[in-house]
């Protein structure tokens, strides 16, 4: 075979290899290769083992809300107030997270509807610095609540966070009472606050707005907790039970109202909002 034929014959093979990478997704749980189209059509849930993959705000809004929802502008907050630096400068970490996610911060709100019943919905993005709660997340949470009050509709938050944003020190911890006060304002206006916990929701977010819902829903097998399992075990010097800090365990122990498969979330939210909103029930 001449060299030119060898190159020509090799070409389709090379092409196939490059396409393969963009066509397949490896499930992080069962390690099976899943056709990306199948993965996306299945709402980023593994069709083999039912693992719920982590998804960002845009996918979540599209899965839950009717077409035509409006994204609320990300509130601007002072950036890097402590001039914090660890192995990298904090502004560089923010810049990298913005470039990789296309979002301004880790919590994005949209105003829309489910089956024509209006709501404001916030989605925390674990891909943005671990969904960590800093002033930007606190401000977005309050924006979502205020918008829900202005439009007399419920606020639904999808949580996903490693906890407080340590680069903002005490200022990030202040978002815990701040968000709690905002929820009280929503209650005073007689409007429902619904939490959907997704994998993982931990730290200061669990210790504040993620556990204060009128209805607490979680996706299956989501990790939900305050401190990590190893930290607790070494503190209390006891082995913790199997599945500790997973959604199903929390449901069995009264910390959650429902564990709902992603394919049923939209209908479940519509039903729950219907129960809690007189206008929707009418
Ligand atoms: Zn899987």
mmCIF file of C-alpha atoms and ligand atoms in Angstrom:
data_model
loop_
_atom_site.group_PDB
_atom_site.id
_atom_site.type_symbol
_atom_site.label_atom_id
_atom_site.label_comp_id
_atom_site.label_asym_id
_atom_site.label_seq_id
_atom_site.Cartn_x
_atom_site.Cartn_y
_atom_site.Cartn_z
ATOM 1 C CA UNK A 1 0.000 0.000 0.000
ATOM 2 C CA UNK A 2 1.347 3.431 -0.937
ATOM 3 C CA UNK A 3 1.849 5.994 1.782
ATOM 4 C CA UNK A 4 -0.974 8.117 0.416
ATOM 5 C CA UNK A 5 -3.439 5.219 0.669
ATOM 6 C CA UNK A 6 -2.249 4.483 4.173
ATOM 7 C CA UNK A 7 -2.945 8.087 5.191
ATOM 8 C CA UNK A 8 -6.283 8.091 3.415
ATOM 9 C CA UNK A 9 -7.360 4.836 5.081
ATOM 10 C CA UNK A 10 -6.276 6.116 8.444
ATOM 11 C CA UNK A 11 -8.350 9.304 8.125
ATOM 12 C CA UNK A 12 -11.851 7.993 8.905
ATOM 13 C CA UNK A 13 -10.446 6.163 11.926
ATOM 14 C CA UNK A 14 -8.890 9.370 13.295
ATOM 15 C CA UNK A 15 -12.143 11.181 12.664
ATOM 16 C CA UNK A 16 -14.128 8.511 14.506
ATOM 17 C CA UNK A 17 -11.887 8.831 17.546
ATOM 18 C CA UNK A 18 -12.431 12.577 17.847
ATOM 19 C CA UNK A 19 -16.179 12.247 17.400
ATOM 20 C CA UNK A 20 -16.325 9.478 19.999
ATOM 21 C CA UNK A 21 -15.163 11.885 22.696
ATOM 22 C CA UNK A 22 -17.973 14.296 21.923
ATOM 23 C CA UNK A 23 -20.601 11.575 21.580
ATOM 24 C CA UNK A 24 -20.148 9.632 24.810
ATOM 25 C CA UNK A 25 -20.407 10.505 28.464
ATOM 26 C CA UNK A 26 -19.033 8.316 31.217
ATOM 27 C CA UNK A 27 -21.429 7.983 34.147
ATOM 28 C CA UNK A 28 -19.486 9.020 37.275
ATOM 29 C CA UNK A 29 -21.333 6.392 39.312
ATOM 30 C CA UNK A 30 -21.485 3.114 37.302
ATOM 31 C CA UNK A 31 -18.679 4.137 34.867
ATOM 32 C CA UNK A 32 -20.791 2.997 31.894
ATOM 33 C CA UNK A 33 -20.377 4.944 28.670
ATOM 34 C CA UNK A 34 -23.682 6.555 27.758
ATOM 35 C CA UNK A 35 -24.524 8.178 24.451
ATOM 36 C CA UNK A 36 -24.576 11.949 25.203
ATOM 37 C CA UNK A 37 -27.861 12.398 23.355
ATOM 38 C CA UNK A 38 -29.412 9.643 25.499
ATOM 39 C CA UNK A 39 -27.918 11.190 28.663
ATOM 40 C CA UNK A 40 -29.359 14.618 27.844
ATOM 41 C CA UNK A 41 -32.746 13.284 26.775
ATOM 42 C CA UNK A 42 -32.838 11.456 30.105
ATOM 43 C CA UNK A 43 -32.380 14.837 31.924
ATOM 44 C CA UNK A 44 -28.696 14.060 32.729
ATOM 45 C CA UNK A 45 -29.765 10.985 34.710
ATOM 46 C CA UNK A 46 -27.879 7.748 33.949
ATOM 47 C CA UNK A 47 -30.204 5.365 32.052
ATOM 48 C CA UNK A 48 -28.214 2.394 33.442
ATOM 49 C CA UNK A 49 -27.919 3.099 37.201
ATOM 50 C CA UNK A 50 -30.257 6.115 37.685
ATOM 51 C CA UNK A 51 -27.415 8.327 38.981
ATOM 52 C CA UNK A 52 -28.582 11.973 38.941
ATOM 53 C CA UNK A 53 -25.790 14.002 37.315
ATOM 54 C CA UNK A 54 -25.073 17.544 38.489
ATOM 55 C CA UNK A 55 -26.616 20.184 36.231
ATOM 56 C CA UNK A 56 -26.367 23.966 36.112
ATOM 57 C CA UNK A 57 -29.000 26.726 36.104
ATOM 58 C CA UNK A 58 -29.757 26.817 32.367
ATOM 59 C CA UNK A 59 -30.502 23.063 32.114
ATOM 60 C CA UNK A 60 -32.531 23.208 35.317
ATOM 61 C CA UNK A 61 -34.665 26.175 34.183
ATOM 62 C CA UNK A 62 -35.348 24.438 30.898
ATOM 63 C CA UNK A 63 -36.333 21.187 32.608
ATOM 64 C CA UNK A 64 -38.656 22.791 35.146
ATOM 65 C CA UNK A 65 -40.096 26.021 33.751
ATOM 66 C CA UNK A 66 -42.476 26.672 30.873
ATOM 67 C CA UNK A 67 -40.842 28.252 27.817
ATOM 68 C CA UNK A 68 -40.496 32.043 27.973
ATOM 69 C CA UNK A 69 -38.974 32.401 31.480
ATOM 70 C CA UNK A 70 -36.879 35.504 32.217
ATOM 71 C CA UNK A 71 -33.425 35.390 33.833
ATOM 72 C CA UNK A 72 -33.041 38.001 36.575
ATOM 73 C CA UNK A 73 -29.840 40.089 36.355
ATOM 74 C CA UNK A 74 -27.119 38.981 38.785
ATOM 75 C CA UNK A 75 -26.878 41.566 41.587
ATOM 76 C CA UNK A 76 -23.519 43.299 41.773
ATOM 77 C CA UNK A 77 -21.617 43.048 45.068
ATOM 78 C CA UNK A 78 -18.163 44.223 46.196
ATOM 79 C CA UNK A 79 -15.649 41.734 44.868
ATOM 80 C CA UNK A 80 -12.753 40.450 46.930
ATOM 81 C CA UNK A 81 -13.378 42.729 49.955
ATOM 82 C CA UNK A 82 -10.695 40.932 52.014
ATOM 83 C CA UNK A 83 -8.050 40.912 49.228
ATOM 84 C CA UNK A 84 -7.902 37.166 49.794
ATOM 85 C CA UNK A 85 -5.264 34.943 48.363
ATOM 86 C CA UNK A 86 -4.579 31.228 48.887
ATOM 87 C CA UNK A 87 -2.733 29.309 46.190
ATOM 88 C CA UNK A 88 -4.476 31.679 43.735
ATOM 89 C CA UNK A 89 -5.905 35.200 44.019
ATOM 90 C CA UNK A 90 -9.662 35.213 44.704
ATOM 91 C CA UNK A 91 -10.428 37.478 41.671
ATOM 92 C CA UNK A 92 -8.602 34.951 39.464
ATOM 93 C CA UNK A 93 -10.756 32.113 40.824
ATOM 94 C CA UNK A 94 -13.925 34.138 40.135
ATOM 95 C CA UNK A 95 -12.713 34.953 36.635
ATOM 96 C CA UNK A 96 -12.013 31.266 35.887
ATOM 97 C CA UNK A 97 -15.423 30.189 37.267
ATOM 98 C CA UNK A 98 -17.175 32.849 35.151
ATOM 99 C CA UNK A 99 -15.336 31.727 32.047
ATOM 100 C CA UNK A 100 -16.117 28.032 32.557
ATOM 101 C CA UNK A 101 -19.800 28.416 33.538
ATOM 102 C CA UNK A 102 -20.804 31.567 31.640
ATOM 103 C CA UNK A 103 -22.540 32.787 34.832
ATOM 104 C CA UNK A 104 -21.665 35.760 37.052
ATOM 105 C CA UNK A 105 -21.949 33.873 40.359
ATOM 106 C CA UNK A 106 -23.086 30.602 41.897
ATOM 107 C CA UNK A 107 -26.806 31.439 42.224
ATOM 108 C CA UNK A 108 -28.979 32.445 39.278
ATOM 109 C CA UNK A 109 -32.686 33.352 39.420
ATOM 110 C CA UNK A 110 -35.380 33.152 36.798
ATOM 111 C CA UNK A 111 -38.993 34.287 36.857
ATOM 112 C CA UNK A 112 -41.328 31.978 35.019
ATOM 113 C CA UNK A 113 -44.143 29.500 35.409
ATOM 114 C CA UNK A 114 -44.930 25.795 35.625
ATOM 115 C CA UNK A 115 -48.100 25.013 33.676
ATOM 116 C CA UNK A 116 -48.900 28.753 33.732
ATOM 117 C CA UNK A 117 -48.602 28.970 37.548
ATOM 118 C CA UNK A 118 -46.049 31.731 38.229
ATOM 119 C CA UNK A 119 -42.977 31.326 40.452
ATOM 120 C CA UNK A 120 -39.471 32.659 40.948
ATOM 121 C CA UNK A 121 -36.827 29.956 40.900
ATOM 122 C CA UNK A 122 -33.187 30.076 41.989
ATOM 123 C CA UNK A 123 -30.564 27.508 41.024
ATOM 124 C CA UNK A 124 -27.221 27.120 42.700
ATOM 125 C CA UNK A 125 -24.437 25.891 40.454
ATOM 126 C CA UNK A 126 -21.915 23.495 42.005
ATOM 127 C CA UNK A 127 -19.664 24.051 38.982
ATOM 128 C CA UNK A 128 -19.186 27.687 40.075
ATOM 129 C CA UNK A 129 -16.615 27.472 42.900
ATOM 130 C CA UNK A 130 -18.461 24.546 44.480
ATOM 131 C CA UNK A 131 -21.702 26.531 44.597
ATOM 132 C CA UNK A 132 -20.169 28.358 47.560
ATOM 133 C CA UNK A 133 -22.185 31.001 49.371
ATOM 134 C CA UNK A 134 -20.583 34.428 49.311
ATOM 135 C CA UNK A 135 -22.071 37.907 49.153
ATOM 136 C CA UNK A 136 -23.078 37.345 45.510
ATOM 137 C CA UNK A 137 -25.100 34.245 46.398
ATOM 138 C CA UNK A 138 -26.665 35.993 49.412
ATOM 139 C CA UNK A 139 -27.629 39.003 47.284
ATOM 140 C CA UNK A 140 -29.096 36.752 44.557
ATOM 141 C CA UNK A 141 -31.097 34.793 47.142
ATOM 142 C CA UNK A 142 -32.578 38.035 48.512
ATOM 143 C CA UNK A 143 -33.233 39.265 44.984
ATOM 144 C CA UNK A 144 -35.172 36.037 44.275
ATOM 145 C CA UNK A 145 -37.254 36.425 47.446
ATOM 146 C CA UNK A 146 -37.958 40.131 46.785
ATOM 147 C CA UNK A 147 -38.975 39.367 43.215
ATOM 148 C CA UNK A 148 -41.308 36.612 44.434
ATOM 149 C CA UNK A 149 -42.889 39.053 46.932
ATOM 150 C CA UNK A 150 -43.260 41.744 44.221
ATOM 151 C CA UNK A 151 -44.979 39.242 41.920
ATOM 152 C CA UNK A 152 -46.931 37.509 44.726
ATOM 153 C CA UNK A 153 -45.640 34.048 43.861
ATOM 154 C CA UNK A 154 -43.604 31.283 45.566
ATOM 155 C CA UNK A 155 -39.818 31.130 45.649
ATOM 156 C CA UNK A 156 -38.306 27.747 44.796
ATOM 157 C CA UNK A 157 -34.600 27.240 45.426
ATOM 158 C CA UNK A 158 -32.485 24.381 44.045
ATOM 159 C CA UNK A 159 -29.493 24.085 46.359
ATOM 160 C CA UNK A 160 -26.033 22.682 45.578
ATOM 161 C CA UNK A 161 -23.097 23.889 47.621
ATOM 162 C CA UNK A 162 -19.947 22.928 49.427
ATOM 163 C CA UNK A 163 -20.818 25.619 51.997
ATOM 164 C CA UNK A 164 -19.662 29.159 52.694
ATOM 165 C CA UNK A 165 -17.143 30.868 50.394
ATOM 166 C CA UNK A 166 -14.083 30.939 52.593
ATOM 167 C CA UNK A 167 -12.434 33.653 50.498
ATOM 168 C CA UNK A 168 -15.014 36.077 51.918
ATOM 169 C CA UNK A 169 -14.525 35.036 55.562
ATOM 170 C CA UNK A 170 -17.108 36.386 58.011
ATOM 171 C CA UNK A 171 -18.908 38.191 55.165
ATOM 172 C CA UNK A 172 -19.922 34.819 53.703
ATOM 173 C CA UNK A 173 -21.196 33.613 57.092
ATOM 174 C CA UNK A 174 -23.346 36.744 57.344
ATOM 175 C CA UNK A 175 -25.355 35.419 54.393
ATOM 176 C CA UNK A 176 -26.826 32.752 56.715
ATOM 177 C CA UNK A 177 -28.861 35.120 58.949
ATOM 178 C CA UNK A 178 -29.430 37.429 55.978
ATOM 179 C CA UNK A 179 -31.129 34.705 53.931
ATOM 180 C CA UNK A 180 -33.072 33.529 56.991
ATOM 181 C CA UNK A 181 -34.511 37.048 57.481
ATOM 182 C CA UNK A 182 -35.464 37.142 53.779
ATOM 183 C CA UNK A 183 -37.412 33.855 54.165
ATOM 184 C CA UNK A 184 -39.309 35.396 57.079
ATOM 185 C CA UNK A 185 -40.281 38.310 54.826
ATOM 186 C CA UNK A 186 -41.627 35.836 52.251
ATOM 187 C CA UNK A 187 -43.637 34.085 54.984
ATOM 188 C CA UNK A 188 -44.959 37.423 56.248
ATOM 189 C CA UNK A 189 -46.249 38.029 52.706
ATOM 190 C CA UNK A 190 -48.048 34.647 52.915
ATOM 191 C CA UNK A 191 -46.010 33.092 50.105
ATOM 192 C CA UNK A 192 -44.507 29.575 50.014
ATOM 193 C CA UNK A 193 -40.790 28.840 50.142
ATOM 194 C CA UNK A 194 -39.870 25.482 48.623
ATOM 195 C CA UNK A 195 -36.429 23.873 48.750
ATOM 196 C CA UNK A 196 -35.156 21.233 46.330
ATOM 197 C CA UNK A 197 -31.875 19.809 47.610
ATOM 198 C CA UNK A 198 -29.526 18.445 44.986
ATOM 199 C CA UNK A 199 -26.192 16.680 45.238
ATOM 200 C CA UNK A 200 -24.267 17.915 47.192
ATOM 201 C CA UNK A 201 -25.728 20.414 49.675
ATOM 202 C CA UNK A 202 -23.459 20.911 52.672
ATOM 203 C CA UNK A 203 -21.982 23.403 55.140
ATOM 204 C CA UNK A 204 -23.435 26.858 55.783
ATOM 205 C CA UNK A 205 -26.060 26.470 53.066
ATOM 206 C CA UNK A 206 -27.509 23.416 54.853
ATOM 207 C CA UNK A 207 -27.248 25.362 58.099
ATOM 208 C CA UNK A 208 -29.444 28.154 56.730
ATOM 209 C CA UNK A 209 -31.803 28.502 53.773
ATOM 210 C CA UNK A 210 -31.517 24.903 52.476
ATOM 211 C CA UNK A 211 -33.300 23.533 55.552
ATOM 212 C CA UNK A 212 -35.973 26.197 56.029
ATOM 213 C CA UNK A 213 -38.407 25.236 53.274
ATOM 214 C CA UNK A 214 -42.132 24.895 53.880
ATOM 215 C CA UNK A 215 -41.649 21.749 51.816
ATOM 216 C CA UNK A 216 -38.280 19.984 51.682
ATOM 217 C CA UNK A 217 -37.725 17.970 48.500
ATOM 218 C CA UNK A 218 -34.534 16.206 47.434
ATOM 219 C CA UNK A 219 -33.256 14.399 44.380
ATOM 220 C CA UNK A 220 -32.419 10.707 44.984
ATOM 221 C CA UNK A 221 -29.114 9.856 46.670
ATOM 222 C CA UNK A 222 -28.135 13.536 47.110
ATOM 223 C CA UNK A 223 -25.442 14.127 49.729
ATOM 224 C CA UNK A 224 -26.909 16.471 52.351
ATOM 225 C CA UNK A 225 -25.141 17.401 55.553
ATOM 226 C CA UNK A 226 -23.354 20.052 57.556
ATOM 227 C CA UNK A 227 -19.917 18.631 58.362
ATOM 228 C CA UNK A 228 -18.407 15.712 56.445
ATOM 229 C CA UNK A 229 -18.774 12.120 57.625
ATOM 230 C CA UNK A 230 -15.088 11.748 58.558
ATOM 231 C CA UNK A 231 -15.098 14.934 60.658
ATOM 232 C CA UNK A 232 -18.163 13.733 62.589
ATOM 233 C CA UNK A 233 -16.756 10.228 63.103
ATOM 234 C CA UNK A 234 -13.496 11.559 64.486
ATOM 235 C CA UNK A 235 -15.367 14.006 66.770
ATOM 236 C CA UNK A 236 -17.879 11.573 68.277
ATOM 237 C CA UNK A 237 -15.560 8.548 67.893
ATOM 238 C CA UNK A 238 -18.306 6.370 66.502
ATOM 239 C CA UNK A 239 -18.867 4.688 63.172
ATOM 240 C CA UNK A 240 -21.775 6.285 61.328
ATOM 241 C CA UNK A 241 -24.519 4.167 59.716
ATOM 242 C CA UNK A 242 -24.590 3.215 56.028
ATOM 243 C CA UNK A 243 -26.031 5.901 53.746
ATOM 244 C CA UNK A 244 -25.723 8.555 56.462
ATOM 245 C CA UNK A 245 -26.225 12.048 54.936
ATOM 246 C CA UNK A 246 -27.931 10.661 51.833
ATOM 247 C CA UNK A 247 -31.407 11.902 50.860
ATOM 248 C CA UNK A 248 -33.165 8.569 51.578
ATOM 249 C CA UNK A 249 -31.662 8.368 55.088
ATOM 250 C CA UNK A 250 -32.749 11.938 55.817
ATOM 251 C CA UNK A 251 -36.252 11.156 54.540
ATOM 252 C CA UNK A 252 -36.467 8.121 56.873
ATOM 253 C CA UNK A 253 -35.397 10.319 59.794
ATOM 254 C CA UNK A 254 -37.880 13.127 59.211
ATOM 255 C CA UNK A 255 -35.534 15.733 57.737
ATOM 256 C CA UNK A 256 -37.164 15.719 54.295
ATOM 257 C CA UNK A 257 -40.721 15.556 53.000
ATOM 258 C CA UNK A 258 -40.014 13.854 49.678
ATOM 259 C CA UNK A 259 -37.302 12.303 47.566
ATOM 260 C CA UNK A 260 -38.326 12.859 43.966
ATOM 261 C CA UNK A 261 -36.844 11.524 40.734
ATOM 262 C CA UNK A 262 -35.728 14.275 38.353
ATOM 263 C CA UNK A 263 -38.267 13.143 35.759
ATOM 264 C CA UNK A 264 -41.087 13.833 38.240
ATOM 265 C CA UNK A 265 -39.804 17.104 39.724
ATOM 266 C CA UNK A 266 -41.716 19.455 37.458
ATOM 267 C CA UNK A 267 -45.073 17.743 38.110
ATOM 268 C CA UNK A 268 -44.337 17.455 41.835
ATOM 269 C CA UNK A 269 -43.524 21.161 42.104
ATOM 270 C CA UNK A 270 -46.681 22.063 40.175
ATOM 271 C CA UNK A 271 -48.736 19.952 42.594
ATOM 272 C CA UNK A 272 -47.049 21.291 45.739
ATOM 273 C CA UNK A 273 -47.385 24.915 44.599
ATOM 274 C CA UNK A 274 -51.046 24.172 43.818
ATOM 275 C CA UNK A 275 -51.597 22.963 47.422
ATOM 276 C CA UNK A 276 -49.873 26.006 48.905
ATOM 277 C CA UNK A 277 -51.126 28.792 46.654
ATOM 278 C CA UNK A 278 -54.826 29.641 46.827
ATOM 279 C CA UNK A 279 -54.728 31.298 43.412
ATOM 280 C CA UNK A 280 -53.262 28.190 41.790
ATOM 281 C CA UNK A 281 -55.764 25.916 43.533
ATOM 282 C CA UNK A 282 -58.743 28.022 42.423
HETATM 283 ZN ZN1 LIG B 1 -24.611 5.110 35.762
#
